[in-house]
GROMACS .gro file of C-alpha atoms in nm:
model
  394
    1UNK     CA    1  11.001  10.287   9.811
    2UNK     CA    2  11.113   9.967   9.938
    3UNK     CA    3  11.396   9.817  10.186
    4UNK     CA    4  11.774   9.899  10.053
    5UNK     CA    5  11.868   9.554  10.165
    6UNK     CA    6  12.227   9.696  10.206
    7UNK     CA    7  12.094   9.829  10.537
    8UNK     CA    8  12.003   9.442  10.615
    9UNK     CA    9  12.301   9.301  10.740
   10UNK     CA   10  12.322   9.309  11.065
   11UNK     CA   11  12.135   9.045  11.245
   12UNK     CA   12  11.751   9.055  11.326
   13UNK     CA   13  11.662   9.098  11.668
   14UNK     CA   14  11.434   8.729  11.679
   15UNK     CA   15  11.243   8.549  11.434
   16UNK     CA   16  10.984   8.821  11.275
   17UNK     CA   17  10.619   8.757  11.402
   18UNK     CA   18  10.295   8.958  11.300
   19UNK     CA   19   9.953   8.961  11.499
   20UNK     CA   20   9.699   9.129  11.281
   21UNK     CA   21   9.404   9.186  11.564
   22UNK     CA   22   9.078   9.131  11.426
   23UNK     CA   23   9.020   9.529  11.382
   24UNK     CA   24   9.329   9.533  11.147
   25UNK     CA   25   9.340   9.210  10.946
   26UNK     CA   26   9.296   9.450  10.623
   27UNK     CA   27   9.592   9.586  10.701
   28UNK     CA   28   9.783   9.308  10.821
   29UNK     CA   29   9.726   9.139  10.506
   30UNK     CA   30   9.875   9.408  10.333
   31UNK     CA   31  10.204   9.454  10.568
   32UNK     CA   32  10.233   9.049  10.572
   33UNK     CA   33  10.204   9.050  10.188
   34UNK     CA   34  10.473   9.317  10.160
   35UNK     CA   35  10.692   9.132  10.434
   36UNK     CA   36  10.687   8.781  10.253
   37UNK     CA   37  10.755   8.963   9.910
   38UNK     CA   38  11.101   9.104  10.003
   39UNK     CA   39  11.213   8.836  10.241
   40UNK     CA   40  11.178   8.594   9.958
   41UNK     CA   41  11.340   8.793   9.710
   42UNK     CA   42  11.668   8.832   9.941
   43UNK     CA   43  11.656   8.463  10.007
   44UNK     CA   44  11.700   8.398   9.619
   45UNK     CA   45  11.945   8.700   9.580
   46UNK     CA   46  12.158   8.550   9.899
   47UNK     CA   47  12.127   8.894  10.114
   48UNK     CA   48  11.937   8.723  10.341
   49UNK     CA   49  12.131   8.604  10.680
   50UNK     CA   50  12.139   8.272  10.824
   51UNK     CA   51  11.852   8.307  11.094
   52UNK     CA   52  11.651   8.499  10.857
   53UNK     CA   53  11.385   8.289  10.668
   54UNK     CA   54  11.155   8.305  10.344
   55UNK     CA   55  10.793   8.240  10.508
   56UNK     CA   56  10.450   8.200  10.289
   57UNK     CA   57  10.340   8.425  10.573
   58UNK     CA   58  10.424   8.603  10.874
   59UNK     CA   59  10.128   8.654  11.038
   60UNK     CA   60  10.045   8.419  11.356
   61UNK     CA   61   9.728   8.363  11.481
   62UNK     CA   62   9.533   8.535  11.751
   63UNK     CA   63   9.214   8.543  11.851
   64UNK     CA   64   8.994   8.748  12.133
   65UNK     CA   65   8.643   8.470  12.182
   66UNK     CA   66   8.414   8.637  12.369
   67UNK     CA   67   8.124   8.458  12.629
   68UNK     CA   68   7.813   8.525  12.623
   69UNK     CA   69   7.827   8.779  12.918
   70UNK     CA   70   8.109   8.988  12.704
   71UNK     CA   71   8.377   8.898  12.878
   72UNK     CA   72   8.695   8.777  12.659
   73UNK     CA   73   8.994   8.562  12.693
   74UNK     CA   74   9.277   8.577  12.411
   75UNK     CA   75   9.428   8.261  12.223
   76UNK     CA   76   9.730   8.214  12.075
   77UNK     CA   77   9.710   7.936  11.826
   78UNK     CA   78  10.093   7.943  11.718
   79UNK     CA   79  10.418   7.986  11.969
   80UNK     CA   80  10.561   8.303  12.020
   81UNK     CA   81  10.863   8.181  12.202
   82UNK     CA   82  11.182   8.415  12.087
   83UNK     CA   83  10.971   8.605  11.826
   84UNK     CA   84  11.014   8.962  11.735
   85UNK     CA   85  10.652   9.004  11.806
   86UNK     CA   86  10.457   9.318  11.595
   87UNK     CA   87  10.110   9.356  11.679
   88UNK     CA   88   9.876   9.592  11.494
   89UNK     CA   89   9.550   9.697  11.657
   90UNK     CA   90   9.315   9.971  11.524
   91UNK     CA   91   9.099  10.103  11.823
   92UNK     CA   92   8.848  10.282  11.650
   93UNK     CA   93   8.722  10.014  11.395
   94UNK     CA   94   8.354  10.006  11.563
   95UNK     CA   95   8.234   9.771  11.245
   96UNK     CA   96   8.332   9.452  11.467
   97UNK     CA   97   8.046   9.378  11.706
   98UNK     CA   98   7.995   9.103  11.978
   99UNK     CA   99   7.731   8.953  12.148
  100UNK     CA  100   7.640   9.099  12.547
  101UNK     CA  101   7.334   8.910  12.676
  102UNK     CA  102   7.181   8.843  12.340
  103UNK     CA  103   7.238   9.203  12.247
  104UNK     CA  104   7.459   9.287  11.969
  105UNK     CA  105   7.727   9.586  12.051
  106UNK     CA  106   8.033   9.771  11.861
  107UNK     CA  107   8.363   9.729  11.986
  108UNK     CA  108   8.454  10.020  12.149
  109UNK     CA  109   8.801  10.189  12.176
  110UNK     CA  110   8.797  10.059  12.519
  111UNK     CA  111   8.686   9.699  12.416
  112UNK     CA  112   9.007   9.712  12.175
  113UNK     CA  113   9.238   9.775  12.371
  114UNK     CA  114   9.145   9.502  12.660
  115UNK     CA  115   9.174   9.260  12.388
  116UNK     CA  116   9.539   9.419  12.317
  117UNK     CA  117   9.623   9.364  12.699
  118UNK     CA  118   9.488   8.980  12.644
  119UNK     CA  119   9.713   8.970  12.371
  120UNK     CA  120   9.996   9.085  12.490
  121UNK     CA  121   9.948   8.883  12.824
  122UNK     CA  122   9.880   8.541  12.665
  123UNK     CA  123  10.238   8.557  12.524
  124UNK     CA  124  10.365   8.490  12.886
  125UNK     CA  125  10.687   8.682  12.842
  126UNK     CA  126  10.803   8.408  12.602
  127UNK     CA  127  10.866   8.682  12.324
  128UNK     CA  128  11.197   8.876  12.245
  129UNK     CA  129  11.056   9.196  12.187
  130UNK     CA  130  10.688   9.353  12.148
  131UNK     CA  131  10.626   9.621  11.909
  132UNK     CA  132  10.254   9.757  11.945
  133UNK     CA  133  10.146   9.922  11.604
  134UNK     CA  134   9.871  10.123  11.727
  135UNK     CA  135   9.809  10.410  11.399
  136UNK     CA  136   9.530  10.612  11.602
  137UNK     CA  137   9.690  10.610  11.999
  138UNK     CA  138   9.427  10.522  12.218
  139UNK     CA  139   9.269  10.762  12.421
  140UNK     CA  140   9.543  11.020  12.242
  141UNK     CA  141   9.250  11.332  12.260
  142UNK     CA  142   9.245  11.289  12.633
  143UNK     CA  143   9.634  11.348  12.701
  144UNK     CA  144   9.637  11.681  12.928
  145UNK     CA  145   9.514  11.752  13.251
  146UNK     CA  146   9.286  12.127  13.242
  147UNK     CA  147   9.070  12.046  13.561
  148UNK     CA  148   9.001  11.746  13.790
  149UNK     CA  149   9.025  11.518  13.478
  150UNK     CA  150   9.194  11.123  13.396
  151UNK     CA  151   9.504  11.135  13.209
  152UNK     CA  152   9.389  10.800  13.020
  153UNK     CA  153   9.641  10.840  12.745
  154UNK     CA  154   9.964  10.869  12.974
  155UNK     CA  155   9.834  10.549  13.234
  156UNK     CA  156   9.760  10.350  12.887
  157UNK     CA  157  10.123  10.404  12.783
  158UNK     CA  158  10.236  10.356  13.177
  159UNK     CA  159  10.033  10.015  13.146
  160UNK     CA  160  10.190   9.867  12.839
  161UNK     CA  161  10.509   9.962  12.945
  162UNK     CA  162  10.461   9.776  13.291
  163UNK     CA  163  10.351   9.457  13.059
  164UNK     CA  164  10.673   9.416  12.891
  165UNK     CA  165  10.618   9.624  12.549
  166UNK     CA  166  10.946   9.727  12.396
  167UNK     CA  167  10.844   9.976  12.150
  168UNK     CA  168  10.489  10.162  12.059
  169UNK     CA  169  10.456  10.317  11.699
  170UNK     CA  170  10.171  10.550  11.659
  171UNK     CA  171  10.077  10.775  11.333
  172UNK     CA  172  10.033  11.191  11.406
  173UNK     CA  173   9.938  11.177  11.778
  174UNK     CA  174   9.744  11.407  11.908
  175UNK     CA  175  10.041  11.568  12.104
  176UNK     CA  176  10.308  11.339  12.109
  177UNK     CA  177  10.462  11.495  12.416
  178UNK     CA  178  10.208  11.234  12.607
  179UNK     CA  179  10.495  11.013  12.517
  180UNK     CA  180  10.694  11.167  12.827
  181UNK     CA  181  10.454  10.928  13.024
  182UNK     CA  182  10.722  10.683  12.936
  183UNK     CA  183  11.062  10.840  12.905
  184UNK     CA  184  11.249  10.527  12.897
  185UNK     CA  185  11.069  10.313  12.651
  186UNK     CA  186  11.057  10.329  12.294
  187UNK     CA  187  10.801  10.565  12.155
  188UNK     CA  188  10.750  10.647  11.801
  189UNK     CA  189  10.525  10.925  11.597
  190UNK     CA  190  10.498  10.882  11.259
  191UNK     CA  191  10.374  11.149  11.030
  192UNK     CA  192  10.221  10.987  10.681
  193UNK     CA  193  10.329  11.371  10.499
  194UNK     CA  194  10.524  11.148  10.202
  195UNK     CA  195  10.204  10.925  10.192
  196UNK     CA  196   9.941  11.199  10.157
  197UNK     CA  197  10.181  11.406   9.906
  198UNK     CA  198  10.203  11.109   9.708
  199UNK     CA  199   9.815  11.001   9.691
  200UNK     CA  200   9.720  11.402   9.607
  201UNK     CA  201   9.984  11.420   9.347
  202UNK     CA  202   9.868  11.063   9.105
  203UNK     CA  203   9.485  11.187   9.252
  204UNK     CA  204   9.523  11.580   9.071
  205UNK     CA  205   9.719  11.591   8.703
  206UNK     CA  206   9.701  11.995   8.741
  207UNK     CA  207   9.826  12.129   9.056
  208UNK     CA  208  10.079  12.395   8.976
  209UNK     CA  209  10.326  12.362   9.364
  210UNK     CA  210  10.435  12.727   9.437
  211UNK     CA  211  10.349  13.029   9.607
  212UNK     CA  212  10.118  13.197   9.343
  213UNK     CA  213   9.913  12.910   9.284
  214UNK     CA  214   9.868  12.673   9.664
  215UNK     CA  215   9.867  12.772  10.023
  216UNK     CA  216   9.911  12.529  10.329
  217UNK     CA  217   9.634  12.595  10.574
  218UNK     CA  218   9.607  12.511  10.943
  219UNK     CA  219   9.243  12.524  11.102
  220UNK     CA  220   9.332  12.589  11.401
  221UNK     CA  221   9.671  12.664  11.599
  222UNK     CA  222   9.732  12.288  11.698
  223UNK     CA  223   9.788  12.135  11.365
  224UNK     CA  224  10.087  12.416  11.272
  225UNK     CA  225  10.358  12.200  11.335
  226UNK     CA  226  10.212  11.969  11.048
  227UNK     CA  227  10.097  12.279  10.814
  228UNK     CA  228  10.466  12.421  10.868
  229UNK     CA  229  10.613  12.074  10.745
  230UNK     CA  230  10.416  12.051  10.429
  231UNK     CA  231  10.474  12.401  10.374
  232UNK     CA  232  10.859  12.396  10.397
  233UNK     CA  233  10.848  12.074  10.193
  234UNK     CA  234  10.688  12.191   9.935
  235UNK     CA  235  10.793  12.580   9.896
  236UNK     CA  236  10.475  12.696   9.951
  237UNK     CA  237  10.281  12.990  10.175
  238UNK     CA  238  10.054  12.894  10.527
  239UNK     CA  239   9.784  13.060  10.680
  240UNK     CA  240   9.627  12.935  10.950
  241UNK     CA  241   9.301  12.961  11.145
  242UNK     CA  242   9.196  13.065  11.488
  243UNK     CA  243   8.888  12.866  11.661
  244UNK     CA  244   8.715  13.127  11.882
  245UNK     CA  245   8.520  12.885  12.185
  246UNK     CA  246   8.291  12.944  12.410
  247UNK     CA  247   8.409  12.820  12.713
  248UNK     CA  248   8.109  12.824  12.986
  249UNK     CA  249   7.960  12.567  12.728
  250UNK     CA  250   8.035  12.211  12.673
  251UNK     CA  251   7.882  12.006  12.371
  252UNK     CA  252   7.970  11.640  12.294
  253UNK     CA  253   8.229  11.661  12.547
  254UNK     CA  254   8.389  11.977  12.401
  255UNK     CA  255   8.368  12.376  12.411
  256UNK     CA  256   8.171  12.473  12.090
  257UNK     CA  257   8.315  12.683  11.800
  258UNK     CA  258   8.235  13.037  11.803
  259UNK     CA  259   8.383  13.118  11.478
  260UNK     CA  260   8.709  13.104  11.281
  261UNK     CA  261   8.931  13.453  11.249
  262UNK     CA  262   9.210  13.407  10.976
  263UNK     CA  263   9.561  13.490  10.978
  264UNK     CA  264   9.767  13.464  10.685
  265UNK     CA  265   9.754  13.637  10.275
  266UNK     CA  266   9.505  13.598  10.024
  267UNK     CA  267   9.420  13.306   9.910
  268UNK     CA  268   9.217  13.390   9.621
  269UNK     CA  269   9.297  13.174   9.269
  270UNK     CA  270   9.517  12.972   9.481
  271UNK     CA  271   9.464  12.570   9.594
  272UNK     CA  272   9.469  12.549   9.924
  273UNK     CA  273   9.522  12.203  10.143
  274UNK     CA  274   9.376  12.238  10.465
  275UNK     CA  275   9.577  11.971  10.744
  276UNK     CA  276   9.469  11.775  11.046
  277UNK     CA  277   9.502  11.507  11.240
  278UNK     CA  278   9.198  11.407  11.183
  279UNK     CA  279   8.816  11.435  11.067
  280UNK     CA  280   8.562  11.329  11.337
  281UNK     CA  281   8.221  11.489  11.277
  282UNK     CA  282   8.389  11.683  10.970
  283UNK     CA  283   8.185  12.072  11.082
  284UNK     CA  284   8.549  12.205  11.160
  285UNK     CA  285   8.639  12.086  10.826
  286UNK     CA  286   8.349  12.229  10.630
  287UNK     CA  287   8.354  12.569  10.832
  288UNK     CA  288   8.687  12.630  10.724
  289UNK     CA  289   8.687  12.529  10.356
  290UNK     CA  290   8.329  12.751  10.336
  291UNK     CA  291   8.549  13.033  10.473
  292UNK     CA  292   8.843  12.995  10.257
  293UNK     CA  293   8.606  12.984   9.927
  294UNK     CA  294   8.455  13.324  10.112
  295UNK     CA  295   8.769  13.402  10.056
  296UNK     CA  296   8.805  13.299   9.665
  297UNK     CA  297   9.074  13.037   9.695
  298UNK     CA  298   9.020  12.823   9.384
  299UNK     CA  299   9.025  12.452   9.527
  300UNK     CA  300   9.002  12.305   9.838
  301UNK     CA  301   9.174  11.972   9.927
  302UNK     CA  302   9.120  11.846  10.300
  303UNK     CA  303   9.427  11.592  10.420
  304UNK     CA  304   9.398  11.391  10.745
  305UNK     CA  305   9.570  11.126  10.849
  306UNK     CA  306   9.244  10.934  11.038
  307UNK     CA  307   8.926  10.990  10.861
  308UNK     CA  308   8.663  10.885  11.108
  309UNK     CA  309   8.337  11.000  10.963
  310UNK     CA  310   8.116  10.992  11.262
  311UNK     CA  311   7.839  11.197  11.155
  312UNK     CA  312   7.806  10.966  10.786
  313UNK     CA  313   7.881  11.132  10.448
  314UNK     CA  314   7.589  11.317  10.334
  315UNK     CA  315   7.758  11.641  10.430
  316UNK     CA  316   8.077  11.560  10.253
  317UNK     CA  317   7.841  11.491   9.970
  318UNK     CA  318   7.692  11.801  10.010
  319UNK     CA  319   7.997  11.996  10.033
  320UNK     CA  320   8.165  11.806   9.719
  321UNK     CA  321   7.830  11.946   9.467
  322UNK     CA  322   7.864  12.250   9.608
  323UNK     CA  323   8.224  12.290   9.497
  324UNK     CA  324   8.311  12.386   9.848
  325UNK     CA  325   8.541  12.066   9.866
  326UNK     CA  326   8.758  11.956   9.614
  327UNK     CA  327   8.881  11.608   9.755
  328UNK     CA  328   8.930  11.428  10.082
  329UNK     CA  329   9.237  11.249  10.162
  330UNK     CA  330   9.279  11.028  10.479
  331UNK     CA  331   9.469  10.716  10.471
  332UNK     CA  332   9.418  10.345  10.552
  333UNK     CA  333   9.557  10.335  10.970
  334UNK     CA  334   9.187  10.313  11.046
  335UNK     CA  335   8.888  10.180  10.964
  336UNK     CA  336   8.733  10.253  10.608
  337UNK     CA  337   8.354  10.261  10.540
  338UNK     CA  338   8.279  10.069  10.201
  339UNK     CA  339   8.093  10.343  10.063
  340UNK     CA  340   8.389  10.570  10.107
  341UNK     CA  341   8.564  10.403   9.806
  342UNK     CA  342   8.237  10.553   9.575
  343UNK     CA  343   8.326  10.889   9.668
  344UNK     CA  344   8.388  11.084   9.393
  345UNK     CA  345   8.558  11.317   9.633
  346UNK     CA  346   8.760  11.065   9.862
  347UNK     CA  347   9.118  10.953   9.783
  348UNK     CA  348   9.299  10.665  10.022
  349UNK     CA  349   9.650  10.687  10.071
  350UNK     CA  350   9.810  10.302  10.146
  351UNK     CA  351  10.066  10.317  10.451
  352UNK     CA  352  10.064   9.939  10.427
  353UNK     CA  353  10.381   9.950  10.282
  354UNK     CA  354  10.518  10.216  10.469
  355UNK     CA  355  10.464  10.009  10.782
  356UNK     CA  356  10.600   9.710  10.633
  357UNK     CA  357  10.962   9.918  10.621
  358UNK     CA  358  10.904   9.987  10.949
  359UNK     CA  359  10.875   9.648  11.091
  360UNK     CA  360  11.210   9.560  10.876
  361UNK     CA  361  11.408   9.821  10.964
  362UNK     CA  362  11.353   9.767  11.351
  363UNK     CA  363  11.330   9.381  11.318
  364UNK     CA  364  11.718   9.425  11.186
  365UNK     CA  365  11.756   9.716  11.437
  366UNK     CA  366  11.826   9.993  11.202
  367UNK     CA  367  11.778  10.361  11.201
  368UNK     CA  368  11.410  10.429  11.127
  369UNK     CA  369  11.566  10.831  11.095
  370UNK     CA  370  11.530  10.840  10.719
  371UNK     CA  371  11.187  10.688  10.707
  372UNK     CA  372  11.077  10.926  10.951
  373UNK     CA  373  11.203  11.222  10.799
  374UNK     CA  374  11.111  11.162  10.419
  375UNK     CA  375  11.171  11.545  10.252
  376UNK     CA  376  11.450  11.440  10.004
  377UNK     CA  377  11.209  11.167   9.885
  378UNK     CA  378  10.920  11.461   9.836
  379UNK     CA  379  11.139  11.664   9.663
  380UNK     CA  380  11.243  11.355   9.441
  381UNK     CA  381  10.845  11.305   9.363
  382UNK     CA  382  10.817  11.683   9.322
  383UNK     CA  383  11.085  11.701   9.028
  384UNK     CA  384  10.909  11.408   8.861
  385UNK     CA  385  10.558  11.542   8.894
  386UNK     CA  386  10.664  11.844   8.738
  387UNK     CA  387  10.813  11.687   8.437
  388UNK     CA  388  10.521  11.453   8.328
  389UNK     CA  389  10.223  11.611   8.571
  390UNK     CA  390  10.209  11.255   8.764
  391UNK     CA  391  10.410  11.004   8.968
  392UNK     CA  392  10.505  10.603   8.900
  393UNK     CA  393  10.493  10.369   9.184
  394UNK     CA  394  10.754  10.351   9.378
   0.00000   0.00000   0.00000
């Protein structure tokens, strides 16, 4: 996949700027690299427009210093006066640390996204637009009000808003509905299905895609609406799990898992692909695959879009030599341990590229619909797959 420069005609909204914050310069590299690749190539093919320019790189430089108190001020070191302005931030990346009274501490969600807010305030309204790629939304898990709690996710939204922000792409939000905190301003939720489908497909030569032979599988009653997409796309049965709580008890912040009661057919001989949003600790994970191999499904593939490890490895490990997992896929919106990539069991799927469509398509302010929406693409890379059992780059 790459632009149809056809689409590319009409004239870009300002001069295309990218701030890569220090928690997603990885990424940034890759989206720049992307970026300079096809402008250059329509400069030399003349589909490029007059106010559109070839650029060794995209990418303007920002930086968050920090004194020796840990407080921050942010610097822009190149003008962003008329600039289309796209800035990526990853708010969980906790491998960037700073220095508070000689002690040395990992940046915190919260610590990201005050250096966002410097960001976004040290362009003094010069900008034409800002577009705020934030993958993993911050504060996204707190977005509903049960009891006398914050709604931190709806007054973060509110508060970028109120600073001028045009548009805010996130990747499978939580519940996007937090978006109607801002019913005005441009909000959009990305799912990475096309992504994942693509990185499990070149990952496994000998997945046979129908009914008698995979299952989609929800773990709990909040991730159907992702379960039901994969399982449409793909022509293929769901079952999902229920998580049984007990609610007079709060652990880590949350109402512990009783157990997990099943609803759905037998699963036995069949691969299954359990889907989330995420994998935190990874226990939800693991309780679920050890019940579905209970339940003699064959293979068990785990798909999330942010894989955040908290609790380390050694129980995906574990798991893996057991045969209880068959492979992890998460993609690349957040931060990656090193020792991920060593995994036997762990597959990455890029979105770098994805992204990079993204930020040309709304630069030239066209429809993002198709990108959004990617089934007749799947079922493209499903025809091929079954033909010659992998897929090319696209």
């Amino acid at each position: 996949m790459r632009p149809d420069d056809t689409k590319f005609t009409t004239i870009p909204v300002g001069k295309l700027g990218l701030i890569a914050m220090e928690s997603c310069s990885d990424l940034g590299k890759k989206v720049d690299e992307y970026l300079v690749k096809w402008h250059k190539e329509r400069q030399a093919s003349d589909h490029a427009l007059i106010n559109e320019t070839a650029q060794d790189s995209f990418l303007l430089e920002a930086t968050c210093p920090r004194f020796g108190s840990g407080e921050a001020k942010a610097l822009l070191k190149d003008s962003v006066r008329g600039v289309d302005l796209y800035i990526l931030v990853d708010v969980l990346n906790h491998s960037i640390k700073y220095s508070l009274c000689g002690n040395q501490n990992s940046m915190s969600p919260d610590d990201h996204y005050q250096d966002l807010k410097r960001i976004i305030s040290a362009t003094n309204n010069k900008t034409k637009n800002i577009t705020v790629i934030m993958p993993f939304l911050y504060e996204s898990r707190q977005h509903k009000r049960s009891y006398r709690e914050s709604l931190d996710c709806a007054l973060a939204l509110q508060e970028l808003d109120a600073m001028g922000v045009n548009n805010i792409i996130t990747f499978d939000a939580h519940d996007p509905r937090v978006q109607n905190a801002i019913p005005s301003s441009g909000f959009d939720n990305i799912m990475p299905t096309y992504q994942f489908i693509k990185a499990l497909l070149r990952s496994t030569p000998d997945l046979e895609i129908d009914s008698e032979h995979m299952m989609i599988i929800s773990p709990d009653e909040g991730a159907m609406n992702r379960a039901m997409y994969f399982s449409s796309v793909l022509g293929v049965d769901i079952g999902m799990f229920y998580k049984r709580r007990d609610y007079s008890t709060i652990v880590n912040g949350r109402n512990p898992i009783i157990c997990h009661e099943f609803l759905g057919d037998s699963v036995e001989g069949k691969d299954v692909l359990i889907i989330d949003d995420m994998i935190s600790s990874g226990e939800s994970m693991f309780d679920v695959a050890r019940e579905l191999k209970r339940r003699k499904a064959k293979r068990v593939f785990c798909i999330s879009t942010f894989g955040l490890f908290t609790n380390g490895l050694d129980k995906f490990d574990k798991c893996y030599e057991e045969g209880i997992i068959e492979k992890v896929i998460t993609t690349n919106l957040t931060y990656q341990r090193p020792d991920l990539f060593e995994k036997p069991w762990y597959v990455s799927a890029d979105m770098s590229k994805y992204i990079a469509i993204l930020i040309e398509s709304i630069n030239h302010d066209t429809s993002i619909s198709k990108l959004i929406d990617p089934a007749a693409r799947i079922k493209a890379r499903l025809e091929e797959y079954k033909q010659t059992h992998t897929i090319k780059e696209d």
